[in-house]
mmCIF file of C-alpha atoms and ligand atoms in Angstrom:
data_model
loop_
_atom_site.group_PDB
_atom_site.id
_atom_site.type_symbol
_atom_site.label_atom_id
_atom_site.label_comp_id
_atom_site.label_asym_id
_atom_site.label_seq_id
_atom_site.Cartn_x
_atom_site.Cartn_y
_atom_site.Cartn_z
ATOM 1 C CA MET A 1 -9.584 65.275 -40.068
ATOM 2 C CA ILE A 2 -11.791 62.273 -39.183
ATOM 3 C CA LYS A 3 -9.103 59.983 -40.598
ATOM 4 C CA ARG A 4 -6.394 61.691 -38.571
ATOM 5 C CA ASN A 5 -8.374 61.237 -35.338
ATOM 6 C CA LEU A 6 -9.000 57.677 -36.145
ATOM 7 C CA ALA A 7 -5.285 57.183 -36.624
ATOM 8 C CA ILE A 8 -4.465 58.836 -33.365
ATOM 9 C CA SER A 9 -7.160 56.719 -31.507
ATOM 10 C CA LEU A 10 -5.793 53.613 -33.095
ATOM 11 C CA SER A 11 -2.190 54.219 -32.110
ATOM 12 C CA LEU A 12 -3.307 54.980 -28.554
ATOM 13 C CA VAL A 13 -5.037 51.646 -28.476
ATOM 14 C CA ILE A 14 -1.885 49.924 -29.752
ATOM 15 C CA VAL A 15 0.367 51.699 -27.250
ATOM 16 C CA GLY A 16 -2.036 50.886 -24.431
ATOM 17 C CA GLY A 17 -2.099 47.182 -25.490
ATOM 18 C CA ILE A 18 1.721 47.004 -25.505
ATOM 19 C CA ILE A 19 1.907 48.609 -22.009
ATOM 20 C CA GLY A 20 -0.688 46.156 -20.761
ATOM 21 C CA VAL A 21 1.309 43.198 -22.122
ATOM 22 C CA ILE A 22 4.456 44.418 -20.483
ATOM 23 C CA TYR A 23 2.609 44.921 -17.209
ATOM 24 C CA ILE A 24 1.168 41.376 -17.318
ATOM 25 C CA SER A 25 4.473 39.765 -18.169
ATOM 26 C CA SER A 26 6.268 41.637 -15.369
ATOM 27 C CA ARG A 27 3.809 40.222 -12.906
ATOM 28 C CA GLN A 28 4.277 36.590 -13.981
ATOM 29 C CA ASP A 29 6.674 35.775 -11.199
ATOM 30 C CA LEU A 30 4.133 36.171 -8.508
ATOM 31 C CA THR A 31 2.446 33.267 -6.877
ATOM 32 C CA ILE A 32 -0.379 33.330 -4.394
ATOM 33 C CA VAL A 33 -1.014 30.792 -1.630
ATOM 34 C CA LYS A 34 -4.402 31.040 0.084
ATOM 35 C CA ILE A 35 -4.579 30.572 3.841
ATOM 36 C CA GLU A 36 -7.785 28.632 4.557
ATOM 37 C CA GLY A 37 -9.748 29.076 7.818
ATOM 38 C CA GLU A 38 -12.880 27.288 9.035
ATOM 39 C CA SER A 39 -14.536 27.853 5.679
ATOM 40 C CA GLY A 40 -11.703 25.896 4.038
ATOM 41 C CA VAL A 41 -13.850 22.784 4.198
ATOM 42 C CA ALA A 42 -16.309 24.243 1.754
ATOM 43 C CA ILE A 43 -16.219 22.612 -1.683
ATOM 44 C CA TYR A 44 -15.463 24.997 -4.514
ATOM 45 C CA ASN A 45 -13.917 24.564 -7.908
ATOM 46 C CA GLY A 46 -14.735 20.936 -7.481
ATOM 47 C CA THR A 47 -11.980 20.500 -4.883
ATOM 48 C CA SER A 48 -12.275 20.023 -1.137
ATOM 49 C CA VAL A 49 -9.772 22.051 0.850
ATOM 50 C CA PRO A 50 -9.079 21.147 4.491
ATOM 51 C CA ALA A 51 -9.758 23.724 7.113
ATOM 52 C CA TYR A 52 -6.779 25.461 8.680
ATOM 53 C CA SER A 53 -4.485 24.750 5.720
ATOM 54 C CA PHE A 54 -2.358 26.423 3.028
ATOM 55 C CA SER A 55 -3.764 26.050 -0.399
ATOM 56 C CA PRO A 56 -1.988 24.800 -2.399
ATOM 57 C CA ALA A 57 0.183 23.314 0.407
ATOM 58 C CA THR A 58 3.138 22.632 -1.892
ATOM 59 C CA ILE A 59 4.123 24.904 -4.850
ATOM 60 C CA GLU A 60 7.033 24.955 -7.204
ATOM 61 C CA VAL A 61 8.293 28.300 -8.386
ATOM 62 C CA LYS A 62 11.158 29.826 -10.358
ATOM 63 C CA LYS A 63 14.068 31.459 -8.429
ATOM 64 C CA GLY A 64 13.216 35.240 -8.074
ATOM 65 C CA THR A 65 9.491 34.523 -7.609
ATOM 66 C CA THR A 66 7.565 36.440 -5.014
ATOM 67 C CA VAL A 67 5.059 34.324 -3.085
ATOM 68 C CA THR A 68 2.129 36.058 -1.415
ATOM 69 C CA TRP A 69 0.152 34.395 1.316
ATOM 70 C CA SER A 70 -3.309 35.750 1.391
ATOM 71 C CA ASN A 71 -5.432 35.106 4.485
ATOM 72 C CA ALA A 72 -8.820 34.016 3.223
ATOM 73 C CA ASP A 73 -9.857 33.124 6.749
ATOM 74 C CA PRO A 74 -12.555 35.626 7.753
ATOM 75 C CA ILE A 75 -12.086 35.102 11.465
ATOM 76 C CA ALA A 76 -8.573 33.960 12.490
ATOM 77 C CA ALA A 77 -5.154 35.519 12.059
ATOM 78 C CA HIS A 78 -2.281 33.332 10.948
ATOM 79 C CA THR A 79 1.476 33.526 10.575
ATOM 80 C CA VAL A 80 3.866 32.125 7.964
ATOM 81 C CA ILE A 81 7.297 31.025 9.333
ATOM 82 C CA SER A 82 10.165 29.293 7.597
ATOM 83 C CA LEU A 83 12.879 28.972 10.221
ATOM 84 C CA GLY A 84 16.049 30.871 9.330
ATOM 85 C CA LEU A 85 14.528 32.409 6.172
ATOM 86 C CA PHE A 86 11.355 34.433 7.008
ATOM 87 C CA GLU A 87 8.833 35.142 9.663
ATOM 88 C CA SER A 88 5.666 37.058 9.128
ATOM 89 C CA GLN A 89 3.842 39.127 11.728
ATOM 90 C CA LEU A 90 0.311 38.085 12.494
ATOM 91 C CA ILE A 91 -1.561 38.073 9.129
ATOM 92 C CA GLN A 92 -5.009 39.413 9.982
ATOM 93 C CA PRO A 93 -8.159 38.237 8.003
ATOM 94 C CA ARG A 94 -7.982 39.670 4.454
ATOM 95 C CA GLY A 95 -4.376 40.532 5.014
ATOM 96 C CA ASP A 96 -1.376 39.140 3.232
ATOM 97 C CA PHE A 97 2.380 38.581 3.453
ATOM 98 C CA SER A 98 4.954 38.350 0.707
ATOM 99 C CA PHE A 99 8.492 36.937 0.366
ATOM 100 C CA GLN A 100 10.756 36.753 -2.599
ATOM 101 C CA PHE A 101 12.691 33.500 -3.101
ATOM 102 C CA ASN A 102 16.063 34.223 -4.443
ATOM 103 C CA GLU A 103 17.685 30.935 -3.449
ATOM 104 C CA VAL A 104 17.107 27.539 -5.024
ATOM 105 C CA GLY A 105 15.958 24.913 -2.460
ATOM 106 C CA VAL A 106 13.074 23.356 -0.664
ATOM 107 C CA PHE A 107 11.602 25.474 2.044
ATOM 108 C CA ASP A 108 9.164 24.250 4.678
ATOM 109 C CA TYR A 109 6.977 26.710 6.505
ATOM 110 C CA TYR A 110 4.210 26.581 9.136
ATOM 111 C CA CYS A 111 1.804 28.703 11.093
ATOM 112 C CA SER A 112 2.934 29.429 14.673
ATOM 113 C CA LEU A 113 -0.567 29.729 15.914
ATOM 114 C CA HIS A 114 -1.728 26.377 14.395
ATOM 115 C CA PRO A 115 1.447 24.365 14.042
ATOM 116 C CA TRP A 116 -0.337 21.597 12.149
ATOM 117 C CA MET A 117 -0.745 24.087 9.257
ATOM 118 C CA LYS A 118 2.278 23.272 7.043
ATOM 119 C CA GLY A 119 3.386 24.111 3.591
ATOM 120 C CA LYS A 120 6.328 23.756 1.295
ATOM 121 C CA ILE A 121 7.944 26.011 -1.380
ATOM 122 C CA ILE A 122 10.146 24.335 -3.995
ATOM 123 C CA VAL A 123 12.378 26.916 -5.720
ATOM 124 C CA ARG A 124 14.000 25.787 -8.967
HETATM 125 CU CU1 CU B 201 -2.825 29.481 11.445
#
C-alpha cells in the first residue's frame, strides 16, 4: 500500500513537471520592455538607465513574439506608439501594454507624452 501511494505521488510529480516545462516553453515568445520614469537614473544590476526611456531601447525578437511594455514609472503615465502599426492608450504606473509582432521588419516607436522617449523593435 505504501509502495502504491509512493508510485502515485511519483507519477503526479512527473506529470506536474511535464506540464510545467510545456507552460514555460509556450511562454518563451514573450519579451518585456521596461518603461523607466524619474527613477530610471538609479543604478541597478550594474547598469545606469536614463530617466524617461525604454529599457532596453532596442530589442530583437522572433516573428510571432509578443512584446509587453511594463510601466515601471511610479508617477507618470506613458504611451507606446508605432505609426501605422499600434498605438497604446495611456499606460498608467504599474500598467502594461502588449503587441504581437507578426511581420518581419524594423519598427520604431515613441511615447507621445515625452517624444524624446524612443525605442526600436527588430523582428526577424
Ligand atoms: Cu512617456
